[in-house]
GROMACS .gro file of N, CA and C in nm:
model
  423
    1MET      N    1   2.895  -2.726 -14.341
    1MET     CA    2   2.889  -2.694 -14.481
    1MET      C    3   3.031  -2.660 -14.525
    2VAL      N    4   3.076  -2.722 -14.634
    2VAL     CA    5   3.210  -2.700 -14.685
    2VAL      C    6   3.198  -2.633 -14.822
    3ASP      N    7   3.265  -2.520 -14.839
    3ASP     CA    8   3.266  -2.444 -14.963
    3ASP      C    9   3.402  -2.466 -15.028
    4VAL      N   10   3.402  -2.523 -15.150
    4VAL     CA   11   3.529  -2.554 -15.218
    4VAL      C   12   3.525  -2.508 -15.363
    5ASP      N   13   3.644  -2.495 -15.421
    5ASP     CA   14   3.661  -2.481 -15.565
    5ASP      C   15   3.723  -2.610 -15.614
    6VAL      N   16   3.665  -2.665 -15.721
    6VAL     CA   17   3.717  -2.788 -15.780
    6VAL      C   18   3.779  -2.750 -15.914
    7PRO      N   19   3.913  -2.745 -15.919
    7PRO     CA   20   3.979  -2.710 -16.045
    7PRO      C   21   3.947  -2.812 -16.154
    8ASP      N   22   3.947  -2.768 -16.279
    8ASP     CA   23   3.920  -2.856 -16.391
    8ASP      C   24   4.025  -2.966 -16.403
    9GLU      N   25   4.149  -2.933 -16.377
    9GLU     CA   26   4.255  -3.034 -16.385
    9GLU      C   27   4.256  -3.120 -16.259
   10ASP      N   28   4.351  -3.207 -16.250
   10ASP     CA   29   4.354  -3.303 -16.139
   10ASP      C   30   4.418  -3.249 -16.011
   11GLY      N   31   4.443  -3.122 -16.001
   11GLY     CA   32   4.506  -3.066 -15.881
   11GLY      C   33   4.416  -3.078 -15.760
   12PRO      N   34   4.469  -3.038 -15.645
   12PRO     CA   35   4.390  -3.049 -15.522
   12PRO      C   36   4.266  -2.959 -15.523
   13ILE      N   37   4.164  -3.004 -15.451
   13ILE     CA   38   4.043  -2.925 -15.431
   13ILE      C   39   4.075  -2.817 -15.329
   14ILE      N   40   4.033  -2.695 -15.357
   14ILE     CA   41   4.065  -2.580 -15.271
   14ILE      C   42   3.950  -2.556 -15.173
   15ILE      N   43   3.982  -2.562 -15.045
   15ILE     CA   44   3.882  -2.537 -14.941
   15ILE      C   45   3.874  -2.387 -14.916
   16ASN      N   46   3.758  -2.329 -14.946
   16ASN     CA   47   3.736  -2.186 -14.923
   16ASN      C   48   3.687  -2.158 -14.782
   17ALA      N   49   3.596  -2.242 -14.734
   17ALA     CA   50   3.536  -2.218 -14.602
   17ALA      C   51   3.475  -2.345 -14.547
   18ASP      N   52   3.473  -2.351 -14.417
   18ASP     CA   53   3.408  -2.458 -14.342
   18ASP      C   54   3.308  -2.386 -14.251
   19VAL      N   55   3.181  -2.389 -14.288
   19VAL     CA   56   3.078  -2.305 -14.228
   19VAL      C   57   2.981  -2.388 -14.145
   20THR      N   58   2.947  -2.340 -14.028
   20THR     CA   59   2.846  -2.406 -13.945
   20THR      C   60   2.716  -2.326 -13.951
   21VAL      N   61   2.608  -2.395 -13.983
   21VAL     CA   62   2.475  -2.335 -13.982
   21VAL      C   63   2.398  -2.405 -13.871
   22ARG      N   64   2.351  -2.330 -13.776
   22ARG     CA   65   2.282  -2.389 -13.661
   22ARG      C   66   2.131  -2.369 -13.670
   23LEU      N   67   2.060  -2.473 -13.632
   23LEU     CA   68   1.914  -2.464 -13.623
   23LEU      C   69   1.881  -2.382 -13.498
   24PRO      N   70   1.811  -2.270 -13.514
   24PRO     CA   71   1.778  -2.187 -13.397
   24PRO      C   72   1.687  -2.262 -13.299
   25LYS      N   73   1.696  -2.225 -13.174
   25LYS     CA   74   1.607  -2.282 -13.072
   25LYS      C   75   1.466  -2.231 -13.095
   26GLY      N   76   1.371  -2.308 -13.048
   26GLY     CA   77   1.232  -2.266 -13.062
   26GLY      C   78   1.158  -2.351 -13.163
   27SER      N   79   1.066  -2.290 -13.230
   27SER     CA   80   0.981  -2.358 -13.327
   27SER      C   81   1.065  -2.420 -13.440
   28ARG      N   82   1.048  -2.550 -13.464
   28ARG     CA   83   1.122  -2.617 -13.571
   28ARG      C   84   1.086  -2.559 -13.708
   29PRO      N   85   0.959  -2.539 -13.741
   29PRO     CA   86   0.929  -2.481 -13.872
   29PRO      C   87   0.994  -2.344 -13.893
   30ALA      N   88   0.992  -2.259 -13.792
   30ALA     CA   89   1.057  -2.128 -13.805
   30ALA      C   90   1.208  -2.146 -13.817
   31GLY      N   91   1.263  -2.242 -13.745
   31GLY     CA   92   1.405  -2.271 -13.754
   31GLY      C   93   1.443  -2.321 -13.893
   32TYR      N   94   1.359  -2.407 -13.949
   32TYR     CA   95   1.384  -2.457 -14.084
   32TYR      C   96   1.385  -2.341 -14.184
   33ALA      N   97   1.292  -2.248 -14.169
   33ALA     CA   98   1.288  -2.132 -14.260
   33ALA      C   99   1.416  -2.050 -14.247
   34SER      N  100   1.463  -2.032 -14.124
   34SER     CA  101   1.586  -1.957 -14.100
   34SER      C  102   1.707  -2.026 -14.163
   35VAL      N  103   1.718  -2.157 -14.145
   35VAL     CA  104   1.829  -2.233 -14.203
   35VAL      C  105   1.823  -2.226 -14.355
   36ALA      N  106   1.704  -2.244 -14.412
   36ALA     CA  107   1.690  -2.239 -14.558
   36ALA      C  108   1.733  -2.103 -14.612
   37GLN      N  109   1.694  -1.997 -14.546
   37GLN     CA  110   1.731  -1.863 -14.591
   37GLN      C  111   1.882  -1.842 -14.582
   38GLU      N  112   1.942  -1.884 -14.471
   38GLU     CA  113   2.087  -1.867 -14.452
   38GLU      C  114   2.165  -1.945 -14.559
   39ILE      N  115   2.122  -2.066 -14.586
   39ILE     CA  116   2.194  -2.149 -14.684
   39ILE      C  117   2.174  -2.096 -14.826
   40SER      N  118   2.053  -2.062 -14.862
   40SER     CA  119   2.031  -2.010 -14.998
   40SER      C  120   2.101  -1.875 -15.016
   41ASP      N  121   2.100  -1.789 -14.914
   41ASP     CA  122   2.172  -1.662 -14.923
   41ASP      C  123   2.322  -1.685 -14.942
   42TYR      N  124   2.379  -1.778 -14.865
   42TYR     CA  125   2.522  -1.808 -14.876
   42TYR      C  126   2.555  -1.858 -15.017
   43ALA      N  127   2.477  -1.952 -15.066
   43ALA     CA  128   2.503  -2.009 -15.198
   43ALA      C  129   2.492  -1.902 -15.307
   44ARG      N  130   2.394  -1.815 -15.296
   44ARG     CA  131   2.375  -1.709 -15.395
   44ARG      C  132   2.490  -1.608 -15.388
   45GLU      N  133   2.524  -1.563 -15.266
   45GLU     CA  134   2.629  -1.462 -15.249
   45GLU      C  135   2.766  -1.513 -15.292
   46LYS      N  136   2.793  -1.640 -15.270
   46LYS     CA  137   2.924  -1.698 -15.304
   46LYS      C  138   2.929  -1.753 -15.446
   47GLY      N  139   2.818  -1.747 -15.517
   47GLY     CA  140   2.816  -1.795 -15.654
   47GLY      C  141   2.835  -1.946 -15.666
   48ILE      N  142   2.778  -2.020 -15.571
   48ILE     CA  143   2.789  -2.165 -15.573
   48ILE      C  144   2.715  -2.218 -15.696
   49SER      N  145   2.783  -2.301 -15.775
   49SER     CA  146   2.722  -2.352 -15.899
   49SER      C  147   2.676  -2.497 -15.888
   50ARG      N  148   2.727  -2.567 -15.787
   50ARG     CA  149   2.690  -2.708 -15.770
   50ARG      C  150   2.703  -2.744 -15.623
   51ALA      N  151   2.607  -2.822 -15.572
   51ALA     CA  152   2.610  -2.864 -15.432
   51ALA      C  153   2.593  -3.015 -15.423
   52VAL      N  154   2.665  -3.072 -15.330
   52VAL     CA  155   2.655  -3.215 -15.300
   52VAL      C  156   2.619  -3.227 -15.152
   53VAL      N  157   2.512  -3.298 -15.123
   53VAL     CA  158   2.463  -3.314 -14.986
   53VAL      C  159   2.470  -3.462 -14.951
   54LYS      N  160   2.521  -3.490 -14.832
   54LYS     CA  161   2.526  -3.628 -14.786
   54LYS      C  162   2.384  -3.680 -14.768
   55GLY      N  163   2.354  -3.791 -14.832
   55GLY     CA  164   2.221  -3.849 -14.826
   55GLY      C  165   2.194  -3.923 -14.697
   56SER      N  166   2.069  -3.953 -14.673
   56SER     CA  167   2.028  -4.028 -14.554
   56SER      C  168   2.088  -4.168 -14.556
   57ALA      N  169   2.110  -4.220 -14.438
   57ALA     CA  170   2.160  -4.357 -14.423
   57ALA      C  171   2.056  -4.438 -14.346
   58VAL      N  172   2.062  -4.568 -14.363
   58VAL     CA  173   1.972  -4.657 -14.292
   58VAL      C  174   2.011  -4.657 -14.144
   59SER      N  175   1.912  -4.656 -14.058
   59SER     CA  176   1.936  -4.660 -13.915
   59SER      C  177   2.005  -4.789 -13.875
   60GLN      N  178   2.104  -4.781 -13.788
   60GLN     CA  179   2.175  -4.899 -13.738
   60GLN      C  180   2.083  -4.988 -13.655
   61GLN      N  181   1.977  -4.931 -13.601
   61GLN     CA  182   1.886  -5.004 -13.513
   61GLN      C  183   1.775  -5.075 -13.590
   62GLY      N  184   1.772  -5.056 -13.721
   62GLY     CA  185   1.669  -5.120 -13.800
   62GLY      C  186   1.541  -5.039 -13.814
   63ARG      N  187   1.522  -4.944 -13.727
   63ARG     CA  188   1.405  -4.856 -13.737
   63ARG      C  189   1.449  -4.714 -13.703
   64PRO      N  190   1.393  -4.618 -13.772
   64PRO     CA  191   1.437  -4.480 -13.749
   64PRO      C  192   1.396  -4.427 -13.613
   65THR      N  193   1.483  -4.350 -13.553
   65THR     CA  194   1.453  -4.280 -13.428
   65THR      C  195   1.400  -4.142 -13.461
   66LEU      N  196   1.349  -4.071 -13.361
   66LEU     CA  197   1.302  -3.935 -13.382
   66LEU      C  198   1.417  -3.848 -13.433
   67ALA      N  199   1.537  -3.864 -13.378
   67ALA     CA  200   1.651  -3.785 -13.422
   67ALA      C  201   1.681  -3.812 -13.570
   68HIS      N  202   1.669  -3.937 -13.611
   68HIS     CA  203   1.692  -3.975 -13.751
   68HIS      C  204   1.590  -3.906 -13.842
   69LEU      N  205   1.465  -3.906 -13.801
   69LEU     CA  206   1.360  -3.842 -13.880
   69LEU      C  207   1.376  -3.691 -13.886
   70GLU      N  208   1.412  -3.630 -13.773
   70GLU     CA  209   1.433  -3.485 -13.772
   70GLU      C  210   1.554  -3.447 -13.857
   71SER      N  211   1.655  -3.530 -13.855
   71SER     CA  212   1.772  -3.507 -13.940
   71SER      C  213   1.733  -3.512 -14.087
   72ALA      N  214   1.648  -3.608 -14.122
   72ALA     CA  215   1.601  -3.618 -14.261
   72ALA      C  216   1.518  -3.496 -14.300
   73GLU      N  217   1.437  -3.445 -14.206
   73GLU     CA  218   1.360  -3.323 -14.235
   73GLU      C  219   1.455  -3.207 -14.266
   74LEU      N  220   1.556  -3.192 -14.182
   74LEU     CA  221   1.651  -3.082 -14.201
   74LEU      C  222   1.729  -3.100 -14.331
   75ARG      N  223   1.764  -3.223 -14.365
   75ARG     CA  224   1.832  -3.250 -14.492
   75ARG      C  225   1.743  -3.205 -14.609
   76GLY      N  226   1.613  -3.229 -14.599
   76GLY     CA  227   1.520  -3.183 -14.702
   76GLY      C  228   1.518  -3.032 -14.714
   77VAL      N  229   1.524  -2.964 -14.602
   77VAL     CA  230   1.529  -2.817 -14.601
   77VAL      C  231   1.655  -2.770 -14.674
   78VAL      N  232   1.768  -2.833 -14.642
   78VAL     CA  233   1.895  -2.796 -14.704
   78VAL      C  234   1.890  -2.822 -14.855
   79LEU      N  235   1.840  -2.938 -14.894
   79LEU     CA  236   1.829  -2.971 -15.036
   79LEU      C  237   1.741  -2.870 -15.110
   80SER      N  238   1.631  -2.834 -15.050
   80SER     CA  239   1.540  -2.737 -15.112
   80SER      C  240   1.607  -2.601 -15.125
   81ALA      N  241   1.673  -2.556 -15.019
   81ALA     CA  242   1.739  -2.425 -15.022
   81ALA      C  243   1.848  -2.421 -15.129
   82LEU      N  244   1.930  -2.524 -15.135
   82LEU     CA  245   2.038  -2.526 -15.234
   82LEU      C  246   1.986  -2.539 -15.376
   83SER      N  247   1.886  -2.625 -15.395
   83SER     CA  248   1.836  -2.645 -15.531
   83SER      C  249   1.766  -2.522 -15.586
   84SER      N  250   1.729  -2.428 -15.499
   84SER     CA  251   1.671  -2.303 -15.548
   84SER      C  252   1.778  -2.211 -15.606
   85VAL      N  253   1.905  -2.244 -15.582
   85VAL     CA  254   2.017  -2.160 -15.626
   85VAL      C  255   2.106  -2.230 -15.730
   86CYS      N  256   2.127  -2.361 -15.716
   86CYS     CA  257   2.224  -2.430 -15.801
   86CYS      C  258   2.187  -2.576 -15.820
   87ASP      N  259   2.258  -2.643 -15.912
   87ASP     CA  260   2.241  -2.786 -15.929
   87ASP      C  261   2.278  -2.854 -15.797
   88THR      N  262   2.193  -2.944 -15.751
   88THR     CA  263   2.212  -3.008 -15.620
   88THR      C  264   2.187  -3.156 -15.633
   89GLU      N  265   2.271  -3.235 -15.568
   89GLU     CA  266   2.255  -3.380 -15.569
   89GLU      C  267   2.292  -3.437 -15.433
   90THR      N  268   2.251  -3.559 -15.409
   90THR     CA  269   2.287  -3.628 -15.285
   90THR      C  270   2.379  -3.744 -15.317
   91VAL      N  271   2.455  -3.783 -15.217
   91VAL     CA  272   2.541  -3.901 -15.228
   91VAL      C  273   2.550  -3.963 -15.088
   92THR      N  274   2.541  -4.094 -15.082
   92THR     CA  275   2.553  -4.162 -14.953
   92THR      C  276   2.694  -4.215 -14.935
   93LYS      N  277   2.734  -4.226 -14.810
   93LYS     CA  278   2.866  -4.281 -14.781
   93LYS      C  279   2.876  -4.426 -14.828
   94ALA      N  280   2.768  -4.499 -14.820
   94ALA     CA  281   2.768  -4.639 -14.866
   94ALA      C  282   2.795  -4.647 -15.016
   95SER      N  283   2.734  -4.557 -15.094
   95SER     CA  284   2.758  -4.560 -15.239
   95SER      C  285   2.901  -4.517 -15.271
   96ILE      N  286   2.954  -4.423 -15.196
   96ILE     CA  287   3.093  -4.382 -15.216
   96ILE      C  288   3.187  -4.499 -15.189
   97SER      N  289   3.161  -4.572 -15.082
   97SER     CA  290   3.246  -4.686 -15.048
   97SER      C  291   3.247  -4.791 -15.159
   98ARG      N  292   3.137  -4.802 -15.232
   98ARG     CA  293   3.128  -4.899 -15.342
   98ARG      C  294   3.192  -4.849 -15.471
   99THR      N  295   3.195  -4.716 -15.491
   99THR     CA  296   3.233  -4.664 -15.622
   99THR      C  297   3.362  -4.583 -15.625
  100PHE      N  298   3.416  -4.544 -15.510
  100PHE     CA  299   3.536  -4.459 -15.507
  100PHE      C  300   3.654  -4.539 -15.453
  101GLY      N  301   3.750  -4.565 -15.536
  101GLY     CA  302   3.874  -4.627 -15.493
  101GLY      C  303   3.859  -4.768 -15.440
  102GLU      N  304   3.961  -4.810 -15.369
  102GLU     CA  305   3.969  -4.948 -15.320
  102GLU      C  306   3.927  -4.962 -15.174
  103ARG      N  307   3.922  -4.851 -15.101
  103ARG     CA  308   3.896  -4.855 -14.957
  103ARG      C  309   3.755  -4.806 -14.927
  104LYS      N  310   3.713  -4.827 -14.804
  104LYS     CA  311   3.587  -4.772 -14.754
  104LYS      C  312   3.602  -4.622 -14.734
  105ALA      N  313   3.492  -4.549 -14.742
  105ALA     CA  314   3.495  -4.403 -14.725
  105ALA      C  315   3.560  -4.364 -14.593
  106ASP      N  316   3.527  -4.431 -14.484
  106ASP     CA  317   3.584  -4.396 -14.354
  106ASP      C  318   3.736  -4.409 -14.351
  107ASP      N  319   3.791  -4.503 -14.429
  107ASP     CA  320   3.937  -4.518 -14.435
  107ASP      C  321   4.001  -4.396 -14.500
  108TYR      N  322   3.940  -4.346 -14.607
  108TYR     CA  323   3.992  -4.225 -14.671
  108TYR      C  324   3.976  -4.104 -14.579
  109ILE      N  325   3.862  -4.094 -14.514
  109ILE     CA  326   3.834  -3.980 -14.427
  109ILE      C  327   3.936  -3.971 -14.314
  110ALA      N  328   3.985  -4.083 -14.265
  110ALA     CA  329   4.082  -4.086 -14.155
  110ALA      C  330   4.228  -4.072 -14.200
  111ASP      N  331   4.254  -4.079 -14.329
  111ASP     CA  332   4.391  -4.082 -14.383
  111ASP      C  333   4.444  -3.940 -14.406
  112ASN      N  334   4.529  -3.891 -14.316
  112ASN     CA  335   4.583  -3.754 -14.326
  112ASN      C  336   4.665  -3.733 -14.452
  113ASP      N  337   4.743  -3.832 -14.493
  113ASP     CA  338   4.823  -3.818 -14.616
  113ASP      C  339   4.733  -3.800 -14.738
  114PHE      N  340   4.623  -3.875 -14.742
  114PHE     CA  341   4.526  -3.862 -14.851
  114PHE      C  342   4.473  -3.719 -14.856
  115TRP      N  343   4.440  -3.660 -14.740
  115TRP     CA  344   4.386  -3.525 -14.734
  115TRP      C  345   4.489  -3.422 -14.777
  116ASP      N  346   4.614  -3.440 -14.734
  116ASP     CA  347   4.719  -3.346 -14.773
  116ASP      C  348   4.739  -3.346 -14.924
  117GLU      N  349   4.721  -3.460 -14.988
  117GLU     CA  350   4.741  -3.475 -15.131
  117GLU      C  351   4.622  -3.422 -15.212
  118ARG      N  352   4.502  -3.439 -15.162
  118ARG     CA  353   4.381  -3.408 -15.240
  118ARG      C  354   4.317  -3.273 -15.211
  119PHE      N  355   4.352  -3.210 -15.098
  119PHE     CA  356   4.288  -3.084 -15.058
  119PHE      C  357   4.393  -2.980 -15.022
  120ASP      N  358   4.359  -2.852 -15.048
  120ASP     CA  359   4.446  -2.740 -15.017
  120ASP      C  360   4.356  -2.624 -14.973
  121GLY      N  361   4.416  -2.516 -14.931
  121GLY     CA  362   4.339  -2.398 -14.893
  121GLY      C  363   4.321  -2.387 -14.743
  122ASN      N  364   4.205  -2.337 -14.702
  122ASN     CA  365   4.177  -2.314 -14.560
  122ASN      C  366   4.170  -2.446 -14.483
  123GLU      N  367   4.189  -2.434 -14.354
  123GLU     CA  368   4.180  -2.551 -14.266
  123GLU      C  369   4.039  -2.607 -14.267
  124LEU      N  370   4.031  -2.737 -14.249
  124LEU     CA  371   3.903  -2.805 -14.246
  124LEU      C  372   3.892  -2.878 -14.112
  125ARG      N  373   3.784  -2.855 -14.040
  125ARG     CA  374   3.764  -2.927 -13.915
  125ARG      C  375   3.752  -3.076 -13.947
  126SER      N  376   3.803  -3.160 -13.859
  126SER     CA  377   3.800  -3.304 -13.885
  126SER      C  378   3.656  -3.353 -13.903
  127GLY      N  379   3.562  -3.294 -13.834
  127GLY     CA  380   3.422  -3.333 -13.847
  127GLY      C  381   3.361  -3.296 -13.981
  128SER      N  382   3.428  -3.211 -14.058
  128SER     CA  383   3.378  -3.170 -14.189
  128SER      C  384   3.441  -3.249 -14.303
  129ARG      N  385   3.531  -3.339 -14.271
  129ARG     CA  386   3.596  -3.418 -14.375
  129ARG      C  387   3.495  -3.501 -14.454
  130GLU      N  388   3.394  -3.552 -14.387
  130GLU     CA  389   3.294  -3.634 -14.456
  130GLU      C  390   3.223  -3.554 -14.565
  131ALA      N  391   3.188  -3.429 -14.536
  131ALA     CA  392   3.122  -3.344 -14.635
  131ALA      C  393   3.216  -3.317 -14.753
  132ALA      N  394   3.342  -3.286 -14.723
  132ALA     CA  395   3.439  -3.261 -14.830
  132ALA      C  396   3.463  -3.387 -14.912
  133PHE      N  397   3.463  -3.501 -14.847
  133PHE     CA  398   3.484  -3.627 -14.918
  133PHE      C  399   3.368  -3.656 -15.012
  134CYS      N  400   3.247  -3.622 -14.974
  134CYS     CA  401   3.132  -3.637 -15.062
  134CYS      C  402   3.151  -3.557 -15.190
  135ILE      N  403   3.204  -3.436 -15.178
  135ILE     CA  404   3.230  -3.353 -15.296
  135ILE      C  405   3.337  -3.419 -15.382
  136LEU      N  406   3.446  -3.460 -15.320
  136LEU     CA  407   3.555  -3.525 -15.393
  136LEU      C  408   3.504  -3.647 -15.469
  137ALA      N  409   3.425  -3.729 -15.403
  137ALA     CA  410   3.376  -3.853 -15.465
  137ALA      C  411   3.285  -3.825 -15.584
  138LYS      N  412   3.209  -3.716 -15.581
  138LYS     CA  413   3.120  -3.682 -15.692
  138LYS      C  414   3.193  -3.611 -15.806
  139CYS      N  415   3.303  -3.542 -15.773
  139CYS     CA  416   3.373  -3.461 -15.873
  139CYS      C  417   3.496  -3.529 -15.932
  140ARG      N  418   3.552  -3.622 -15.860
  140ARG     CA  419   3.675  -3.689 -15.904
  140ARG      C  420   3.662  -3.839 -15.878
  141LYS      N  421   3.726  -3.917 -15.957
  141LYS     CA  422   3.727  -4.063 -15.935
  141LYS      C  423   3.864  -4.109 -15.898
   0.00000   0.00000   0.00000
């Protein structure tokens, strides 16, 4: 989860935090409740006004695996938790690749110069760049 401030002007997006929320071991339904509570509490406490969640993608194998389905379940939990606090939307990497700039999303995600120009603030783990890029693509063109 990436927490950012998006200035009104064209300046860089400010990274406030790069937060990991883990699904607890044990019962999945109880774990989902725990994740939902943690995410909604975070959004409420930090005054989050808008959330962008990476949408589901089509399975590369042509049919969904159990992991793909469980990931979609958890995405639904996250969407529900956030939408109880703020405006929430989804965006897929495929749609970003079609609508943002001239390159594919993965090309931007791997471009360090692009990140230095578009983002400022706290450090962002490389694995969280995709989440931050989803925000950038929805907030800036």
